Amino acid sequence: MNSTNPANIKIEIVKDKEEGAKVALQLIRKAVNEGATVFGLATGSTPEMLYKELRASDIDFSDKIAINLDEYIGLDVGHPQSYKTFMQKQLFDKKPFKETHIPHGLAPEETEINRYNDILEKYPIDVQILGIGTNAHIGFNEPGTSFSTKTHKVELTKETIEANKRNFDSEKEVPEFAYSMGIASIMAAKKIILMAYGKRKAEAVAKAVNGPVVEDVPASILQRHPDVVIIVDEEAASQL
Ligand code: GLP
């Protein structure tokens, strides 16, 4: 733990993703026991181990709501790389929720943004799970995104396309746009759990935790949230 960390950010340094997932699971279990009903969920490789733990756990989500951060624009829900497909496989098919929400990648912009903001207004998020991009994006809120954004259409940066191309057959197939909950939507969650693993996330984590709070580093806004837990392995914590 670094003494300059903002007091609201609790850093948990873990051995690996497996241990990180167990720490996150316990935080989720505690929140459920305390009455949490709405869970903001993330995609990417980072939360996969947590979803494995959740699938195997005895926590009952059948009366709970899941709201995902983002979705690629242009991918049908059934596309193998859509975040909808990812979530079904990783969690929802095995661990039913009362309702699950993910932006529709083929819906027209204005309708979809309004629909998603209405969902977020109806169901305030109790616990938000986050990963972090190598450029410190959260959700798909790329550097420069206003801290006041709600759901919006995002043009993905080259860096994000490059980082995410491993899931597609080629870089050309990675969508260039996405719908994402905004920074203000994320900050409205009561509790935030961000996980980051590996050396390639070290700089983003350090800037988010110890750097200035600036829109060029989207995750730095977490310094202004009252209840954040950041779970990192040694490599991701190496620049803290
Ligand atoms: C994508 C997602 C983010 C995720 C990030 C990191 O851009 N929209 O929510 O945090 O990737 O992905 P990974 O966990 O695979 O490193």
mmCIF file of C-alpha atoms and ligand atoms in Angstrom:
data_model
loop_
_atom_site.group_PDB
_atom_site.id
_atom_site.type_symbol
_atom_site.label_atom_id
_atom_site.label_comp_id
_atom_site.label_asym_id
_atom_site.label_seq_id
_atom_site.Cartn_x
_atom_site.Cartn_y
_atom_site.Cartn_z
ATOM 1 C CA MET A 1 0.000 0.000 0.000
ATOM 2 C CA ASN A 2 1.347 3.398 -0.955
ATOM 3 C CA SER A 3 0.974 6.121 1.637
ATOM 4 C CA THR A 4 -0.008 8.679 -1.007
ATOM 5 C CA ASN A 5 -3.089 6.660 -2.051
ATOM 6 C CA PRO A 6 -6.276 8.627 -1.539
ATOM 7 C CA ALA A 7 -7.973 7.442 1.663
ATOM 8 C CA ASN A 8 -11.091 6.306 -0.203
ATOM 9 C CA ILE A 9 -9.147 3.850 -2.381
ATOM 10 C CA LYS A 10 -8.329 0.570 -0.742
ATOM 11 C CA ILE A 11 -5.621 -1.374 -2.565
ATOM 12 C CA GLU A 12 -5.572 -5.152 -2.249
ATOM 13 C CA ILE A 13 -2.387 -6.700 -3.611
ATOM 14 C CA VAL A 14 -2.938 -10.357 -4.460
ATOM 15 C CA LYS A 15 -0.779 -13.205 -5.766
ATOM 16 C CA ASP A 16 -2.720 -13.735 -8.976
ATOM 17 C CA LYS A 17 -6.119 -13.535 -10.718
ATOM 18 C CA GLU A 18 -7.384 -16.532 -8.768
ATOM 19 C CA GLU A 19 -6.713 -14.884 -5.439
ATOM 20 C CA GLY A 20 -8.060 -11.570 -6.771
ATOM 21 C CA ALA A 21 -11.282 -13.270 -7.807
ATOM 22 C CA LYS A 22 -11.698 -14.711 -4.330
ATOM 23 C CA VAL A 23 -11.215 -11.274 -2.752
ATOM 24 C CA ALA A 24 -13.778 -9.768 -5.153
ATOM 25 C CA LEU A 25 -16.196 -12.632 -4.491
ATOM 26 C CA GLN A 26 -16.056 -11.978 -0.755
ATOM 27 C CA LEU A 27 -16.758 -8.278 -1.326
ATOM 28 C CA ILE A 28 -19.749 -9.178 -3.496
ATOM 29 C CA ARG A 29 -20.999 -11.695 -0.935
ATOM 30 C CA LYS A 30 -20.774 -9.064 1.795
ATOM 31 C CA ALA A 31 -22.649 -6.548 -0.378
ATOM 32 C CA VAL A 32 -25.390 -9.111 -1.105
ATOM 33 C CA ASN A 33 -25.717 -9.838 2.618
ATOM 34 C CA GLU A 34 -26.065 -6.109 3.182
ATOM 35 C CA GLY A 35 -28.879 -5.853 0.640
ATOM 36 C CA ALA A 36 -27.191 -5.058 -2.696
ATOM 37 C CA THR A 37 -29.489 -5.897 -5.600
ATOM 38 C CA VAL A 38 -27.993 -4.175 -8.659
ATOM 39 C CA PHE A 39 -24.618 -5.192 -10.034
ATOM 40 C CA GLY A 40 -22.695 -3.300 -12.706
ATOM 41 C CA LEU A 41 -20.651 -5.811 -14.654
ATOM 42 C CA ALA A 42 -17.618 -5.627 -16.931
ATOM 43 C CA THR A 43 -16.208 -7.725 -19.745
ATOM 44 C CA GLY A 44 -12.616 -8.420 -20.814
ATOM 45 C CA SER A 45 -10.222 -11.079 -19.582
ATOM 46 C CA THR A 46 -9.802 -9.433 -16.172
ATOM 47 C CA PRO A 47 -13.126 -10.462 -14.563
ATOM 48 C CA GLU A 48 -13.223 -13.983 -16.081
ATOM 49 C CA MET A 49 -11.904 -15.657 -12.954
ATOM 50 C CA LEU A 50 -14.393 -13.733 -10.817
ATOM 51 C CA TYR A 51 -17.234 -14.972 -13.020
ATOM 52 C CA LYS A 52 -15.906 -18.519 -12.582
ATOM 53 C CA GLU A 53 -16.044 -18.021 -8.805
ATOM 54 C CA LEU A 54 -19.540 -16.561 -9.039
ATOM 55 C CA ARG A 55 -20.762 -19.461 -11.209
ATOM 56 C CA ALA A 56 -19.477 -21.930 -8.639
ATOM 57 C CA SER A 57 -20.730 -19.958 -5.647
ATOM 58 C CA ASP A 58 -23.970 -20.452 -3.776
ATOM 59 C CA ILE A 59 -24.914 -16.776 -4.100
ATOM 60 C CA ASP A 60 -28.455 -16.487 -5.442
ATOM 61 C CA PHE A 61 -28.810 -13.759 -8.078
ATOM 62 C CA SER A 62 -32.272 -14.806 -9.259
ATOM 63 C CA ASP A 63 -33.778 -11.698 -7.667
ATOM 64 C CA LYS A 64 -30.897 -9.405 -8.685
ATOM 65 C CA ILE A 65 -30.282 -7.088 -11.625
ATOM 66 C CA ALA A 66 -27.134 -7.038 -13.792
ATOM 67 C CA ILE A 67 -26.234 -4.009 -15.883
ATOM 68 C CA ASN A 68 -23.221 -4.224 -18.159
ATOM 69 C CA LEU A 69 -20.897 -1.358 -18.919
ATOM 70 C CA ASP A 70 -20.677 -1.505 -22.665
ATOM 71 C CA GLU A 71 -21.137 -3.201 -26.030
ATOM 72 C CA TYR A 72 -19.538 -2.942 -29.455
ATOM 73 C CA ILE A 73 -21.611 -1.112 -32.040
ATOM 74 C CA GLY A 74 -22.361 -3.159 -35.129
ATOM 75 C CA LEU A 75 -22.246 -6.599 -33.566
ATOM 76 C CA ASP A 76 -25.456 -8.560 -33.353
ATOM 77 C CA VAL A 77 -26.245 -9.961 -29.888
ATOM 78 C CA GLY A 78 -25.440 -13.456 -31.153
ATOM 79 C CA HIS A 79 -22.017 -12.483 -32.551
ATOM 80 C CA PRO A 80 -19.305 -14.609 -30.901
ATOM 81 C CA GLN A 81 -17.379 -11.489 -29.833
ATOM 82 C CA SER A 82 -20.333 -9.452 -28.619
ATOM 83 C CA TYR A 83 -20.226 -8.645 -24.931
ATOM 84 C CA LYS A 84 -23.729 -10.106 -24.703
ATOM 85 C CA THR A 85 -22.361 -13.497 -25.836
ATOM 86 C CA PHE A 86 -19.419 -13.119 -23.434
ATOM 87 C CA MET A 87 -21.699 -12.472 -20.465
ATOM 88 C CA GLN A 88 -24.082 -15.308 -21.321
ATOM 89 C CA LYS A 89 -21.207 -17.782 -21.490
ATOM 90 C CA GLN A 90 -19.232 -16.423 -18.559
ATOM 91 C CA LEU A 91 -22.077 -15.940 -16.143
ATOM 92 C CA PHE A 92 -25.740 -15.628 -17.036
ATOM 93 C CA ASP A 93 -26.272 -19.084 -18.606
ATOM 94 C CA LYS A 94 -25.130 -20.712 -15.365
ATOM 95 C CA LYS A 95 -26.098 -18.102 -12.810
ATOM 96 C CA PRO A 96 -29.501 -16.655 -13.625
ATOM 97 C CA PHE A 97 -30.321 -13.071 -12.723
ATOM 98 C CA LYS A 98 -33.816 -11.588 -12.573
ATOM 99 C CA GLU A 99 -32.863 -9.127 -15.309
ATOM 100 C CA THR A 100 -29.696 -8.586 -17.324
ATOM 101 C CA HIS A 101 -29.022 -5.449 -19.347
ATOM 102 C CA ILE A 102 -26.401 -4.804 -22.007
ATOM 103 C CA PRO A 103 -26.482 -2.083 -24.665
ATOM 104 C CA HIS A 104 -27.820 -3.296 -28.028
ATOM 105 C CA GLY A 105 -25.021 -3.015 -30.559
ATOM 106 C CA LEU A 106 -27.387 -2.674 -33.506
ATOM 107 C CA ALA A 107 -29.827 -0.161 -32.012
ATOM 108 C CA PRO A 108 -29.905 3.432 -33.267
ATOM 109 C CA GLU A 109 -27.829 5.821 -31.178
ATOM 110 C CA GLU A 110 -30.401 8.137 -29.669
ATOM 111 C CA THR A 111 -32.916 5.429 -28.812
ATOM 112 C CA GLU A 112 -30.267 3.245 -27.264
ATOM 113 C CA ILE A 113 -28.666 5.978 -25.192
ATOM 114 C CA ASN A 114 -32.035 7.018 -23.782
ATOM 115 C CA ARG A 115 -33.064 3.429 -23.131
ATOM 116 C CA TYR A 116 -29.859 2.676 -21.258
ATOM 117 C CA ASN A 117 -29.901 5.867 -19.206
ATOM 118 C CA ASP A 118 -33.493 5.061 -18.197
ATOM 119 C CA ILE A 119 -32.377 1.612 -17.020
ATOM 120 C CA LEU A 120 -29.559 3.149 -14.979
ATOM 121 C CA GLU A 121 -31.955 5.634 -13.438
ATOM 122 C CA LYS A 122 -34.452 2.911 -12.558
ATOM 123 C CA TYR A 123 -31.797 0.639 -11.038
ATOM 124 C CA PRO A 124 -29.056 2.555 -9.192
ATOM 125 C CA ILE A 125 -25.964 0.349 -9.120
ATOM 126 C CA ASP A 126 -24.902 -1.004 -5.737
ATOM 127 C CA VAL A 127 -21.629 -2.629 -6.789
ATOM 128 C CA GLN A 128 -19.766 -1.833 -9.998
ATOM 129 C CA ILE A 129 -17.097 -4.245 -11.258
ATOM 130 C CA LEU A 130 -14.423 -2.616 -13.427
ATOM 131 C CA GLY A 131 -11.360 -3.577 -15.408
ATOM 132 C CA ILE A 132 -9.028 -0.945 -16.784
ATOM 133 C CA GLY A 133 -7.610 -0.350 -20.262
ATOM 134 C CA THR A 134 -3.879 0.135 -20.812
ATOM 135 C CA ASN A 135 -4.716 3.796 -21.448
ATOM 136 C CA ALA A 136 -6.710 3.898 -18.162
ATOM 137 C CA HIS A 137 -10.117 3.706 -19.845
ATOM 138 C CA ILE A 138 -12.992 2.381 -17.764
ATOM 139 C CA GLY A 139 -15.956 0.846 -19.542
ATOM 140 C CA PHE A 140 -15.160 2.203 -22.995
ATOM 141 C CA ASN A 141 -14.604 5.744 -21.760
ATOM 142 C CA GLU A 142 -11.448 6.653 -23.579
ATOM 143 C CA PRO A 143 -8.965 9.374 -22.513
ATOM 144 C CA GLY A 144 -10.497 12.815 -22.942
ATOM 145 C CA THR A 145 -14.063 11.698 -22.149
ATOM 146 C CA SER A 146 -15.836 14.285 -20.022
ATOM 147 C CA PHE A 147 -16.293 13.215 -16.417
ATOM 148 C CA SER A 148 -19.952 14.243 -16.699
ATOM 149 C CA THR A 149 -20.912 11.763 -19.440
ATOM 150 C CA LYS A 150 -23.762 9.320 -19.075
ATOM 151 C CA THR A 151 -24.330 6.568 -21.661
ATOM 152 C CA HIS A 152 -22.762 7.585 -24.944
ATOM 153 C CA LYS A 153 -21.417 6.447 -28.285
ATOM 154 C CA VAL A 154 -17.650 6.081 -28.207
ATOM 155 C CA GLU A 155 -15.050 5.996 -30.935
ATOM 156 C CA LEU A 156 -12.460 3.476 -29.783
ATOM 157 C CA THR A 157 -8.824 4.554 -29.771
ATOM 158 C CA LYS A 158 -6.160 2.740 -31.779
ATOM 159 C CA GLU A 159 -4.674 1.524 -28.499
ATOM 160 C CA THR A 160 -7.955 -0.097 -27.428
ATOM 161 C CA ILE A 161 -8.531 -1.666 -30.853
ATOM 162 C CA GLU A 162 -4.983 -2.996 -30.742
ATOM 163 C CA ALA A 163 -5.485 -4.380 -27.214
ATOM 164 C CA ASN A 164 -8.820 -6.006 -28.035
ATOM 165 C CA LYS A 165 -7.903 -7.470 -31.427
ATOM 166 C CA ARG A 166 -6.721 -10.680 -29.749
ATOM 167 C CA ASN A 167 -10.354 -11.702 -29.438
ATOM 168 C CA PHE A 168 -11.084 -11.237 -33.157
ATOM 169 C CA ASP A 169 -9.776 -12.956 -36.289
ATOM 170 C CA SER A 170 -8.051 -9.757 -37.373
ATOM 171 C CA GLU A 171 -7.732 -6.107 -36.362
ATOM 172 C CA LYS A 172 -10.029 -5.150 -39.266
ATOM 173 C CA GLU A 173 -12.877 -6.977 -37.562
ATOM 174 C CA VAL A 174 -12.677 -5.080 -34.282
ATOM 175 C CA PRO A 175 -15.556 -2.583 -34.260
ATOM 176 C CA GLU A 176 -14.483 1.052 -34.189
ATOM 177 C CA PHE A 177 -17.389 2.238 -32.067
ATOM 178 C CA ALA A 178 -19.150 1.157 -28.908
ATOM 179 C CA TYR A 179 -21.918 2.177 -26.546
ATOM 180 C CA SER A 180 -20.663 2.700 -23.029
ATOM 181 C CA MET A 181 -22.005 3.789 -19.711
ATOM 182 C CA GLY A 182 -20.386 7.162 -19.059
ATOM 183 C CA ILE A 183 -18.022 8.200 -16.300
ATOM 184 C CA ALA A 184 -20.863 9.840 -14.358
ATOM 185 C CA SER A 185 -22.901 6.617 -14.637
ATOM 186 C CA ILE A 186 -19.976 4.624 -13.216
ATOM 187 C CA MET A 187 -19.345 7.155 -10.441
ATOM 188 C CA ALA A 188 -22.990 6.874 -9.355
ATOM 189 C CA ALA A 189 -22.387 3.290 -8.160
ATOM 190 C CA LYS A 190 -22.302 2.943 -4.374
ATOM 191 C CA LYS A 191 -19.237 0.729 -4.386
ATOM 192 C CA ILE A 192 -16.625 0.158 -7.080
ATOM 193 C CA ILE A 193 -14.324 -2.858 -7.365
ATOM 194 C CA LEU A 194 -11.606 -2.475 -10.008
ATOM 195 C CA MET A 195 -9.337 -5.366 -10.880
ATOM 196 C CA ALA A 196 -6.075 -5.168 -12.852
ATOM 197 C CA TYR A 197 -3.473 -7.808 -13.518
ATOM 198 C CA GLY A 198 -0.126 -7.870 -15.278
ATOM 199 C CA LYS A 199 2.652 -5.458 -16.143
ATOM 200 C CA ARG A 200 0.794 -3.885 -19.052
ATOM 201 C CA LYS A 201 -1.715 -2.379 -16.588
ATOM 202 C CA ALA A 202 0.912 -0.996 -14.142
ATOM 203 C CA GLU A 203 1.169 2.497 -15.605
ATOM 204 C CA ALA A 204 -2.602 2.923 -15.916
ATOM 205 C CA VAL A 205 -3.119 1.803 -12.320
ATOM 206 C CA ALA A 206 -0.413 4.140 -10.990
ATOM 207 C CA LYS A 207 -1.802 7.122 -12.887
ATOM 208 C CA ALA A 208 -5.336 6.308 -11.769
ATOM 209 C CA VAL A 209 -4.403 6.059 -8.107
ATOM 210 C CA ASN A 210 -1.602 8.575 -7.657
ATOM 211 C CA GLY A 211 -1.743 10.897 -10.642
ATOM 212 C CA PRO A 212 -3.748 14.077 -11.091
ATOM 213 C CA VAL A 213 -7.498 13.677 -11.591
ATOM 214 C CA VAL A 214 -7.742 14.545 -15.271
ATOM 215 C CA GLU A 215 -10.028 13.528 -18.131
ATOM 216 C CA ASP A 216 -7.004 12.231 -20.035
ATOM 217 C CA VAL A 217 -6.815 9.478 -17.404
ATOM 218 C CA PRO A 218 -10.446 8.329 -17.099
ATOM 219 C CA ALA A 219 -9.823 6.013 -14.126
ATOM 220 C CA SER A 220 -8.276 8.878 -12.104
ATOM 221 C CA ILE A 221 -11.850 10.016 -11.334
ATOM 222 C CA LEU A 222 -12.041 7.089 -8.911
ATOM 223 C CA GLN A 223 -9.997 9.216 -6.499
ATOM 224 C CA ARG A 224 -13.222 11.214 -6.049
ATOM 225 C CA HIS A 225 -15.439 8.202 -5.324
ATOM 226 C CA PRO A 226 -16.131 7.428 -1.651
ATOM 227 C CA ASP A 227 -15.775 3.632 -1.794
ATOM 228 C CA VAL A 228 -13.304 2.012 -4.190
ATOM 229 C CA VAL A 229 -11.378 -1.232 -3.854
ATOM 230 C CA ILE A 230 -8.600 -1.878 -6.359
ATOM 231 C CA ILE A 231 -7.445 -5.490 -6.595
ATOM 232 C CA VAL A 232 -4.048 -5.853 -8.273
ATOM 233 C CA ASP A 233 -1.312 -8.422 -8.604
ATOM 234 C CA GLU A 234 2.326 -7.484 -7.894
ATOM 235 C CA GLU A 235 2.980 -6.613 -11.547
ATOM 236 C CA ALA A 236 0.008 -4.287 -11.894
ATOM 237 C CA ALA A 237 0.953 -2.716 -8.549
ATOM 238 C CA SER A 238 4.608 -2.304 -9.536
ATOM 239 C CA GLN A 239 4.422 1.439 -10.270
ATOM 240 C CA LEU A 240 2.298 2.379 -7.259
HETATM 241 C C1 GLP B 1 -12.355 -3.450 -22.840
HETATM 242 C C2 GLP B 1 -13.585 -3.251 -21.950
HETATM 243 C C3 GLP B 1 -13.195 -2.775 -20.569
HETATM 244 C C4 GLP B 1 -12.067 -3.627 -20.016
HETATM 245 C C5 GLP B 1 -10.865 -3.511 -20.917
HETATM 246 C C6 GLP B 1 -9.674 -4.311 -20.433
HETATM 247 O O1 GLP B 1 -11.957 -2.292 -23.479
HETATM 248 N N1 GLP B 1 -14.528 -2.354 -22.512
HETATM 249 O O2 GLP B 1 -14.339 -2.834 -19.723
HETATM 250 O O3 GLP B 1 -11.749 -3.209 -18.722
HETATM 251 O O4 GLP B 1 -11.237 -3.996 -22.194
HETATM 252 O O5 GLP B 1 -9.717 -5.621 -20.916
HETATM 253 P P1 GLP B 1 -8.919 -6.822 -20.316
HETATM 254 O O6 GLP B 1 -9.557 -7.132 -19.008
HETATM 255 O O7 GLP B 1 -9.114 -7.939 -21.298
HETATM 256 O O8 GLP B 1 -7.511 -6.388 -20.177
#
